[in-house]
Amino acid sequence: LRVLRGAQFAARFNFSIAPDTIELCRGIDLSTLSRERVEEELKKALLKADKPSIFFESLREMDQLDVWFSELKQTIGLKQDPVFHPEGDVWTHTMQVTDRAAAFRDRVSDPFSFMLFALTHDLGKIVTTEEKNGRIHSYGHETIGMPLVEEFVGRLTNEKEIKDYVFNMVPLHMRPNVAAFSKPALKSTNRLFDAAIAPADLIWFAEADKPVISGTVEFSGDKDFLLERLRIYEETMARPYVMGRDLIEAGL
C-alpha cells in the first residue's frame, strides 16, 4: 500500500520522491491489495491534490501502472491528431484534463465520480485510433471503448452509483463542446441534458476537456451558451407535466 501512498503524498503535497524510494517501489507486488484499499488511496489523490496527475506520473516512474491502472498505461505513446492535440499522446492529454477537472470538484454533484470520468473519458482511443490519409482519427471512441472503461472502473470500485455515473457520462463527453461550438436548436441541447445523469457536471467536464486553439480556428465552444441552455432545460423540467394518473383522473 505504501507504493500508492507515496504516490498520493507526492500529488497532495507536491513532494518529489527520492530515487532510492522509486527503485524500492519498482520491486513491490501490488496484486494482493484489496480493491477497497486501492480505491481509498486513489480517492485521496483525485480529491485532495491540485494536480492528481502527479499520482499517476509517480506510479509510471515506479513502473506500477500494470496491476490497477493498465488501461492508462496503454495510452502512453498513443498518438493523437496534432491539430487538436498538440500536447502529445493520449496519456499526456488525459493527465492534463484530469488536472483541469480538479478545479471544478467543488461545483459538481459527485466529485469522485467526476474525476474518474475525467480519467477514463478517452480510454476508447486505445481500440479506435488509426491513421488515414495522413491524419490520426479515433472515431467512435466514446462508445466503442466502453468495455475498457467498465473494466477499469469495476476494478477500482464496486459502488453502483459511481459506475452508473461514469458509464453514463463517458459516451456523452464530446457532445457539449460540439454543441457549444455549433449552437444547435434547443431540442438538441435538451436531449443532451436529458441523457446525462448530471447535466451541469457535463458542462464543467467540457471546460476541462476543451480542444485547443490551432492557428486561427478555435475548436472549443461557448460555456455561457451551454449554461444558458441548461437553465432553460431546468426551468422546463421544473414545470408541471402530464402523467398517466392525470389522464385517469380526467376520465381517459
PDB file of C-alpha atoms in Angstrom:
ATOM      1  CA  LEU A   1       0.000   0.000   0.000  1.00  0.00           C
ATOM      2  CA  ARG A   2       2.901   2.361   0.648  1.00  0.00           C
ATOM      3  CA  VAL A   3       3.647   2.442  -3.069  1.00  0.00           C
ATOM      4  CA  LEU A   4       0.251   4.058  -3.673  1.00  0.00           C
ATOM      5  CA  ARG A   5       0.535   6.139  -0.518  1.00  0.00           C
ATOM      6  CA  GLY A   6       3.871   7.532  -1.615  1.00  0.00           C
ATOM      7  CA  ALA A   7       2.393   8.483  -4.990  1.00  0.00           C
ATOM      8  CA  GLN A   8      -0.639  10.207  -3.460  1.00  0.00           C
ATOM      9  CA  PHE A   9       1.538  12.070  -0.928  1.00  0.00           C
ATOM     10  CA  ALA A  10       3.616  13.320  -3.864  1.00  0.00           C
ATOM     11  CA  ALA A  11       0.422  14.532  -5.552  1.00  0.00           C
ATOM     12  CA  ARG A  12      -1.246  16.064  -2.493  1.00  0.00           C
ATOM     13  CA  PHE A  13       1.799  17.828  -1.086  1.00  0.00           C
ATOM     14  CA  ASN A  14       3.793  18.344  -4.297  1.00  0.00           C
ATOM     15  CA  PHE A  15       6.621  16.196  -2.917  1.00  0.00           C
ATOM     16  CA  SER A  16       9.310  14.674  -5.076  1.00  0.00           C
ATOM     17  CA  ILE A  17      10.079  11.025  -4.368  1.00  0.00           C
ATOM     18  CA  ALA A  18      13.670  10.027  -3.574  1.00  0.00           C
ATOM     19  CA  PRO A  19      15.316   7.907  -6.304  1.00  0.00           C
ATOM     20  CA  ASP A  20      16.043   5.057  -3.892  1.00  0.00           C
ATOM     21  CA  THR A  21      12.375   5.005  -2.863  1.00  0.00           C
ATOM     22  CA  ILE A  22      11.337   4.914  -6.532  1.00  0.00           C
ATOM     23  CA  GLU A  23      13.668   1.973  -7.056  1.00  0.00           C
ATOM     24  CA  LEU A  24      12.360   0.166  -3.983  1.00  0.00           C
ATOM     25  CA  CYS A  25       8.756   0.633  -5.130  1.00  0.00           C
ATOM     26  CA  ARG A  26       9.524  -0.934  -8.507  1.00  0.00           C
ATOM     27  CA  GLY A  27      10.050  -4.277  -6.817  1.00  0.00           C
ATOM     28  CA  ILE A  28       6.849  -4.389  -4.741  1.00  0.00           C
ATOM     29  CA  ASP A  29       3.889  -6.538  -5.823  1.00  0.00           C
ATOM     30  CA  LEU A  30       0.559  -4.652  -5.715  1.00  0.00           C
ATOM     31  CA  SER A  31      -1.622  -7.540  -6.893  1.00  0.00           C
ATOM     32  CA  THR A  32      -2.504  -8.703  -3.372  1.00  0.00           C
ATOM     33  CA  LEU A  33      -4.029  -5.366  -2.345  1.00  0.00           C
ATOM     34  CA  SER A  34      -7.779  -5.194  -1.877  1.00  0.00           C
ATOM     35  CA  ARG A  35      -9.835  -3.042  -4.210  1.00  0.00           C
ATOM     36  CA  GLU A  36     -11.103  -1.019  -1.254  1.00  0.00           C
ATOM     37  CA  ARG A  37      -7.618  -0.003  -0.120  1.00  0.00           C
ATOM     38  CA  VAL A  38      -6.572   0.976  -3.632  1.00  0.00           C
ATOM     39  CA  GLU A  39      -9.778   2.981  -4.056  1.00  0.00           C
ATOM     40  CA  GLU A  40      -9.095   4.852  -0.818  1.00  0.00           C
ATOM     41  CA  GLU A  41      -5.626   5.960  -1.946  1.00  0.00           C
ATOM     42  CA  LEU A  42      -6.991   6.877  -5.380  1.00  0.00           C
ATOM     43  CA  LYS A  43      -9.714   8.996  -3.768  1.00  0.00           C
ATOM     44  CA  LYS A  44      -7.143  10.944  -1.792  1.00  0.00           C
ATOM     45  CA  ALA A  45      -5.144  11.638  -4.955  1.00  0.00           C
ATOM     46  CA  LEU A  46      -8.147  12.611  -7.068  1.00  0.00           C
ATOM     47  CA  LEU A  47      -9.974  14.646  -4.422  1.00  0.00           C
ATOM     48  CA  LYS A  48      -7.195  16.287  -2.394  1.00  0.00           C
ATOM     49  CA  ALA A  49      -4.414  17.029  -4.908  1.00  0.00           C
ATOM     50  CA  ASP A  50      -4.292  20.185  -7.003  1.00  0.00           C
ATOM     51  CA  LYS A  51      -2.533  18.110  -9.669  1.00  0.00           C
ATOM     52  CA  PRO A  52      -3.744  14.500  -9.447  1.00  0.00           C
ATOM     53  CA  SER A  53      -1.564  13.699 -12.469  1.00  0.00           C
ATOM     54  CA  ILE A  54       1.439  13.575 -10.122  1.00  0.00           C
ATOM     55  CA  PHE A  55      -0.053  10.429  -8.566  1.00  0.00           C
ATOM     56  CA  PHE A  56      -0.134   8.653 -11.932  1.00  0.00           C
ATOM     57  CA  GLU A  57       3.186  10.070 -13.135  1.00  0.00           C
ATOM     58  CA  SER A  58       4.778   8.780  -9.920  1.00  0.00           C
ATOM     59  CA  LEU A  59       3.305   5.315 -10.452  1.00  0.00           C
ATOM     60  CA  ARG A  60       4.551   5.412 -14.020  1.00  0.00           C
ATOM     61  CA  GLU A  61       8.053   6.218 -12.802  1.00  0.00           C
ATOM     62  CA  MET A  62       7.790   3.329 -10.333  1.00  0.00           C
ATOM     63  CA  ASP A  63       6.600   1.031 -13.160  1.00  0.00           C
ATOM     64  CA  GLN A  64       3.477   0.347 -11.120  1.00  0.00           C
ATOM     65  CA  LEU A  65       0.627   1.042 -13.552  1.00  0.00           C
ATOM     66  CA  ASP A  66       0.216  -2.557 -14.748  1.00  0.00           C
ATOM     67  CA  VAL A  67      -1.871  -4.130 -11.986  1.00  0.00           C
ATOM     68  CA  TRP A  68      -4.502  -1.475 -11.192  1.00  0.00           C
ATOM     69  CA  PHE A  69      -4.209   1.103 -13.997  1.00  0.00           C
ATOM     70  CA  SER A  70      -3.252  -0.997 -17.011  1.00  0.00           C
ATOM     71  CA  GLU A  71      -5.595   0.793 -19.434  1.00  0.00           C
ATOM     72  CA  LEU A  72      -3.994   4.117 -18.563  1.00  0.00           C
ATOM     73  CA  LYS A  73      -0.596   2.624 -19.289  1.00  0.00           C
ATOM     74  CA  GLN A  74      -1.812   1.696 -22.774  1.00  0.00           C
ATOM     75  CA  THR A  75      -2.399   5.394 -23.530  1.00  0.00           C
ATOM     76  CA  ILE A  76       1.334   6.132 -23.180  1.00  0.00           C
ATOM     77  CA  GLY A  77       2.676   6.843 -26.644  1.00  0.00           C
ATOM     78  CA  LEU A  78      -0.777   6.568 -28.246  1.00  0.00           C
ATOM     79  CA  LYS A  79      -0.755   9.294 -30.882  1.00  0.00           C
ATOM     80  CA  GLN A  80      -3.436  11.933 -31.411  1.00  0.00           C
ATOM     81  CA  ASP A  81      -4.151  14.397 -34.206  1.00  0.00           C
ATOM     82  CA  PRO A  82      -1.690  17.242 -33.547  1.00  0.00           C
ATOM     83  CA  VAL A  83      -4.182  19.767 -34.938  1.00  0.00           C
ATOM     84  CA  PHE A  84      -6.464  19.151 -31.973  1.00  0.00           C
ATOM     85  CA  HIS A  85      -3.892  17.769 -29.552  1.00  0.00           C
ATOM     86  CA  PRO A  86      -0.501  19.442 -29.901  1.00  0.00           C
ATOM     87  CA  GLU A  87       0.187  18.435 -26.285  1.00  0.00           C
ATOM     88  CA  GLY A  88       1.077  14.925 -27.459  1.00  0.00           C
ATOM     89  CA  ASP A  89      -0.164  11.430 -26.721  1.00  0.00           C
ATOM     90  CA  VAL A  90      -3.399  10.292 -25.052  1.00  0.00           C
ATOM     91  CA  TRP A  91      -1.621   9.867 -21.708  1.00  0.00           C
ATOM     92  CA  THR A  92      -0.491  13.500 -21.693  1.00  0.00           C
ATOM     93  CA  HIS A  93      -3.952  14.695 -22.688  1.00  0.00           C
ATOM     94  CA  THR A  94      -5.622  12.576 -20.004  1.00  0.00           C
ATOM     95  CA  MET A  95      -3.292  13.864 -17.325  1.00  0.00           C
ATOM     96  CA  GLN A  96      -3.917  17.477 -18.358  1.00  0.00           C
ATOM     97  CA  VAL A  97      -7.698  17.030 -18.423  1.00  0.00           C
ATOM     98  CA  THR A  98      -7.642  15.332 -15.007  1.00  0.00           C
ATOM     99  CA  ASP A  99      -5.669  18.234 -13.553  1.00  0.00           C
ATOM    100  CA  ARG A 100      -8.021  20.797 -15.082  1.00  0.00           C
ATOM    101  CA  ALA A 101     -11.040  18.829 -13.846  1.00  0.00           C
ATOM    102  CA  ALA A 102      -9.718  19.149 -10.298  1.00  0.00           C
ATOM    103  CA  ALA A 103     -10.523  22.870 -10.465  1.00  0.00           C
ATOM    104  CA  PHE A 104     -14.241  22.029 -10.814  1.00  0.00           C
ATOM    105  CA  ARG A 105     -14.529  19.494  -7.975  1.00  0.00           C
ATOM    106  CA  ASP A 106     -16.421  21.960  -5.774  1.00  0.00           C
ATOM    107  CA  ARG A 107     -19.009  22.624  -8.488  1.00  0.00           C
ATOM    108  CA  VAL A 108     -20.065  19.094  -9.403  1.00  0.00           C
ATOM    109  CA  SER A 109     -22.612  16.711  -7.917  1.00  0.00           C
ATOM    110  CA  ASP A 110     -20.216  13.819  -7.226  1.00  0.00           C
ATOM    111  CA  PRO A 111     -16.529  14.836  -7.167  1.00  0.00           C
ATOM    112  CA  PHE A 112     -15.012  11.334  -7.124  1.00  0.00           C
ATOM    113  CA  SER A 113     -17.202  10.065  -9.949  1.00  0.00           C
ATOM    114  CA  PHE A 114     -16.477  13.262 -11.871  1.00  0.00           C
ATOM    115  CA  MET A 115     -12.720  12.765 -11.515  1.00  0.00           C
ATOM    116  CA  LEU A 116     -12.989   9.124 -12.604  1.00  0.00           C
ATOM    117  CA  PHE A 117     -14.954  10.370 -15.598  1.00  0.00           C
ATOM    118  CA  ALA A 118     -12.107  12.734 -16.489  1.00  0.00           C
ATOM    119  CA  LEU A 119      -9.562   9.959 -16.024  1.00  0.00           C
ATOM    120  CA  THR A 120     -11.360   7.454 -18.254  1.00  0.00           C
ATOM    121  CA  HIS A 121     -13.014   9.604 -20.917  1.00  0.00           C
ATOM    122  CA  ASP A 122     -10.529   8.757 -23.691  1.00  0.00           C
ATOM    123  CA  LEU A 123      -9.691   5.132 -22.899  1.00  0.00           C
ATOM    124  CA  GLY A 124     -11.657   4.209 -26.009  1.00  0.00           C
ATOM    125  CA  LYS A 125      -8.866   5.644 -28.137  1.00  0.00           C
ATOM    126  CA  ILE A 126      -6.849   2.530 -27.259  1.00  0.00           C
ATOM    127  CA  VAL A 127      -9.058   0.437 -29.560  1.00  0.00           C
ATOM    128  CA  THR A 128     -10.157   3.025 -32.139  1.00  0.00           C
ATOM    129  CA  THR A 129      -7.077   5.079 -33.049  1.00  0.00           C
ATOM    130  CA  GLU A 130      -5.950   4.750 -36.654  1.00  0.00           C
ATOM    131  CA  GLU A 131      -4.198   6.846 -39.263  1.00  0.00           C
ATOM    132  CA  LYS A 132      -5.924   7.570 -42.569  1.00  0.00           C
ATOM    133  CA  ASN A 133      -4.688   9.870 -45.309  1.00  0.00           C
ATOM    134  CA  GLY A 134      -2.042  11.307 -43.027  1.00  0.00           C
ATOM    135  CA  ARG A 135      -4.485  12.165 -40.209  1.00  0.00           C
ATOM    136  CA  ILE A 136      -4.988  10.374 -36.904  1.00  0.00           C
ATOM    137  CA  HIS A 137      -8.593   9.535 -36.006  1.00  0.00           C
ATOM    138  CA  SER A 138     -10.386   7.819 -33.128  1.00  0.00           C
ATOM    139  CA  TYR A 139     -13.914   7.682 -34.497  1.00  0.00           C
ATOM    140  CA  GLY A 140     -16.469   6.367 -32.036  1.00  0.00           C
ATOM    141  CA  HIS A 141     -14.011   6.083 -29.156  1.00  0.00           C
ATOM    142  CA  GLU A 142     -16.557   7.484 -26.722  1.00  0.00           C
ATOM    143  CA  THR A 143     -18.840   4.443 -27.217  1.00  0.00           C
ATOM    144  CA  ILE A 144     -16.697   1.682 -28.723  1.00  0.00           C
ATOM    145  CA  GLY A 145     -14.269   1.922 -25.817  1.00  0.00           C
ATOM    146  CA  MET A 146     -16.876   1.488 -23.079  1.00  0.00           C
ATOM    147  CA  PRO A 147     -15.815  -2.107 -22.241  1.00  0.00           C
ATOM    148  CA  LEU A 148     -12.386  -0.720 -21.313  1.00  0.00           C
ATOM    149  CA  VAL A 149     -13.976   1.963 -19.137  1.00  0.00           C
ATOM    150  CA  GLU A 150     -16.195  -0.622 -17.455  1.00  0.00           C
ATOM    151  CA  GLU A 151     -13.262  -2.916 -16.726  1.00  0.00           C
ATOM    152  CA  PHE A 152     -11.136  -0.064 -15.386  1.00  0.00           C
ATOM    153  CA  VAL A 153     -13.788   1.378 -13.085  1.00  0.00           C
ATOM    154  CA  GLY A 154     -15.022  -2.044 -11.976  1.00  0.00           C
ATOM    155  CA  ARG A 155     -11.514  -2.946 -10.892  1.00  0.00           C
ATOM    156  CA  LEU A 156     -11.366   0.091  -8.610  1.00  0.00           C
ATOM    157  CA  THR A 157     -14.837   0.323  -7.093  1.00  0.00           C
ATOM    158  CA  ASN A 158     -17.941  -1.736  -6.503  1.00  0.00           C
ATOM    159  CA  GLU A 159     -20.229   1.238  -5.874  1.00  0.00           C
ATOM    160  CA  LYS A 160     -23.168   1.196  -8.261  1.00  0.00           C
ATOM    161  CA  GLU A 161     -23.712   4.961  -8.141  1.00  0.00           C
ATOM    162  CA  ILE A 162     -20.138   5.630  -9.255  1.00  0.00           C
ATOM    163  CA  LYS A 163     -20.359   3.114 -12.081  1.00  0.00           C
ATOM    164  CA  ASP A 164     -23.729   4.459 -13.243  1.00  0.00           C
ATOM    165  CA  TYR A 165     -22.325   7.996 -13.325  1.00  0.00           C
ATOM    166  CA  VAL A 166     -19.138   7.208 -15.260  1.00  0.00           C
ATOM    167  CA  PHE A 167     -20.776   4.765 -17.682  1.00  0.00           C
ATOM    168  CA  ASN A 168     -23.457   7.336 -18.486  1.00  0.00           C
ATOM    169  CA  MET A 169     -21.165  10.352 -18.875  1.00  0.00           C
ATOM    170  CA  VAL A 170     -18.250   8.957 -20.893  1.00  0.00           C
ATOM    171  CA  PRO A 171     -20.314   8.287 -24.057  1.00  0.00           C
ATOM    172  CA  LEU A 172     -21.612  11.878 -23.875  1.00  0.00           C
ATOM    173  CA  HIS A 173     -18.298  13.611 -23.208  1.00  0.00           C
ATOM    174  CA  MET A 174     -17.724  15.066 -26.683  1.00  0.00           C
ATOM    175  CA  ARG A 175     -21.198  16.431 -27.230  1.00  0.00           C
ATOM    176  CA  PRO A 176     -21.135  19.582 -25.036  1.00  0.00           C
ATOM    177  CA  ASN A 177     -18.173  21.186 -26.803  1.00  0.00           C
ATOM    178  CA  VAL A 178     -19.654  20.278 -30.187  1.00  0.00           C
ATOM    179  CA  ALA A 179     -22.939  21.896 -29.155  1.00  0.00           C
ATOM    180  CA  ALA A 180     -21.232  24.960 -27.709  1.00  0.00           C
ATOM    181  CA  PHE A 181     -19.381  25.465 -30.993  1.00  0.00           C
ATOM    182  CA  SER A 182     -22.255  24.759 -33.404  1.00  0.00           C
ATOM    183  CA  LYS A 183     -25.080  26.222 -31.238  1.00  0.00           C
ATOM    184  CA  PRO A 184     -27.813  23.793 -32.355  1.00  0.00           C
ATOM    185  CA  ALA A 185     -31.574  24.039 -31.847  1.00  0.00           C
ATOM    186  CA  LEU A 186     -32.957  23.997 -28.319  1.00  0.00           C
ATOM    187  CA  LYS A 187     -34.333  20.470 -28.754  1.00  0.00           C
ATOM    188  CA  SER A 188     -30.811  19.199 -29.377  1.00  0.00           C
ATOM    189  CA  THR A 189     -29.341  20.510 -26.127  1.00  0.00           C
ATOM    190  CA  ASN A 190     -32.486  19.441 -24.255  1.00  0.00           C
ATOM    191  CA  ARG A 191     -31.927  15.878 -25.472  1.00  0.00           C
ATOM    192  CA  LEU A 192     -28.268  16.064 -24.442  1.00  0.00           C
ATOM    193  CA  PHE A 193     -29.077  17.227 -20.915  1.00  0.00           C
ATOM    194  CA  ASP A 194     -31.912  14.711 -20.633  1.00  0.00           C
ATOM    195  CA  ALA A 195     -29.478  11.897 -21.481  1.00  0.00           C
ATOM    196  CA  ALA A 196     -26.935  12.958 -18.844  1.00  0.00           C
ATOM    197  CA  ILE A 197     -27.061  11.712 -15.271  1.00  0.00           C
ATOM    198  CA  ALA A 198     -25.543  15.060 -14.189  1.00  0.00           C
ATOM    199  CA  PRO A 199     -26.059  17.693 -16.916  1.00  0.00           C
ATOM    200  CA  ALA A 200     -24.206  20.521 -15.144  1.00  0.00           C
ATOM    201  CA  ASP A 201     -21.216  18.256 -14.484  1.00  0.00           C
ATOM    202  CA  LEU A 202     -21.061  17.536 -18.200  1.00  0.00           C
ATOM    203  CA  ILE A 203     -20.560  21.250 -18.865  1.00  0.00           C
ATOM    204  CA  TRP A 204     -17.765  21.542 -16.305  1.00  0.00           C
ATOM    205  CA  PHE A 205     -16.089  18.490 -17.777  1.00  0.00           C
ATOM    206  CA  ALA A 206     -16.310  20.106 -21.216  1.00  0.00           C
ATOM    207  CA  GLU A 207     -14.399  23.071 -19.809  1.00  0.00           C
ATOM    208  CA  ALA A 208     -11.646  20.721 -18.627  1.00  0.00           C
ATOM    209  CA  ASP A 209     -11.610  18.893 -21.972  1.00  0.00           C
ATOM    210  CA  LYS A 210     -11.785  21.934 -24.263  1.00  0.00           C
ATOM    211  CA  PRO A 211      -9.977  21.409 -27.556  1.00  0.00           C
ATOM    212  CA  VAL A 212      -7.040  23.687 -28.138  1.00  0.00           C
ATOM    213  CA  ILE A 213      -6.776  26.628 -30.488  1.00  0.00           C
ATOM    214  CA  SER A 214      -4.937  25.688 -33.677  1.00  0.00           C
ATOM    215  CA  GLY A 215      -3.879  28.577 -35.865  1.00  0.00           C
ATOM    216  CA  THR A 216      -6.792  30.956 -36.226  1.00  0.00           C
ATOM    217  CA  VAL A 217      -9.508  28.327 -35.734  1.00  0.00           C
ATOM    218  CA  GLU A 218     -10.946  27.865 -32.266  1.00  0.00           C
ATOM    219  CA  PHE A 219     -12.432  24.415 -31.844  1.00  0.00           C
ATOM    220  CA  SER A 220     -13.774  24.988 -28.364  1.00  0.00           C
ATOM    221  CA  GLY A 221     -17.211  26.343 -27.678  1.00  0.00           C
ATOM    222  CA  ASP A 222     -19.051  28.837 -25.548  1.00  0.00           C
ATOM    223  CA  LYS A 223     -19.567  27.769 -21.918  1.00  0.00           C
ATOM    224  CA  ASP A 224     -22.078  30.578 -21.349  1.00  0.00           C
ATOM    225  CA  PHE A 225     -24.190  29.209 -24.215  1.00  0.00           C
ATOM    226  CA  LEU A 226     -24.284  25.787 -22.552  1.00  0.00           C
ATOM    227  CA  LEU A 227     -25.119  27.225 -19.130  1.00  0.00           C
ATOM    228  CA  GLU A 228     -27.952  29.281 -20.596  1.00  0.00           C
ATOM    229  CA  ARG A 229     -29.325  26.212 -22.387  1.00  0.00           C
ATOM    230  CA  LEU A 230     -29.080  24.258 -19.138  1.00  0.00           C
ATOM    231  CA  ARG A 231     -31.033  26.990 -17.345  1.00  0.00           C
ATOM    232  CA  ILE A 232     -33.799  26.721 -19.952  1.00  0.00           C
ATOM    233  CA  TYR A 233     -33.796  22.926 -19.674  1.00  0.00           C
ATOM    234  CA  GLU A 234     -34.030  23.001 -15.875  1.00  0.00           C
ATOM    235  CA  GLU A 235     -36.839  25.559 -15.973  1.00  0.00           C
ATOM    236  CA  THR A 236     -38.727  23.386 -18.446  1.00  0.00           C
ATOM    237  CA  MET A 237     -38.267  20.237 -16.369  1.00  0.00           C
ATOM    238  CA  ALA A 238     -39.449  22.048 -13.226  1.00  0.00           C
ATOM    239  CA  ARG A 239     -42.847  22.789 -14.742  1.00  0.00           C
ATOM    240  CA  PRO A 240     -45.831  20.512 -14.049  1.00  0.00           C
ATOM    241  CA  TYR A 241     -46.242  17.845 -16.707  1.00  0.00           C
ATOM    242  CA  VAL A 242     -48.958  15.392 -17.656  1.00  0.00           C
ATOM    243  CA  MET A 243     -48.679  11.926 -16.139  1.00  0.00           C
ATOM    244  CA  GLY A 244     -50.749   8.773 -16.526  1.00  0.00           C
ATOM    245  CA  ARG A 245     -52.662   9.409 -13.298  1.00  0.00           C
ATOM    246  CA  ASP A 246     -53.696  12.826 -14.618  1.00  0.00           C
ATOM    247  CA  LEU A 247     -55.294  11.179 -17.656  1.00  0.00           C
ATOM    248  CA  ILE A 248     -57.029   8.592 -15.450  1.00  0.00           C
ATOM    249  CA  GLU A 249     -58.417  11.347 -13.215  1.00  0.00           C
ATOM    250  CA  ALA A 250     -59.672  13.113 -16.350  1.00  0.00           C
ATOM    251  CA  GLY A 251     -61.630  10.001 -17.248  1.00  0.00           C
ATOM    252  CA  LEU A 252     -59.377   8.780 -20.079  1.00  0.00           C
TER     253      LEU A 252
END
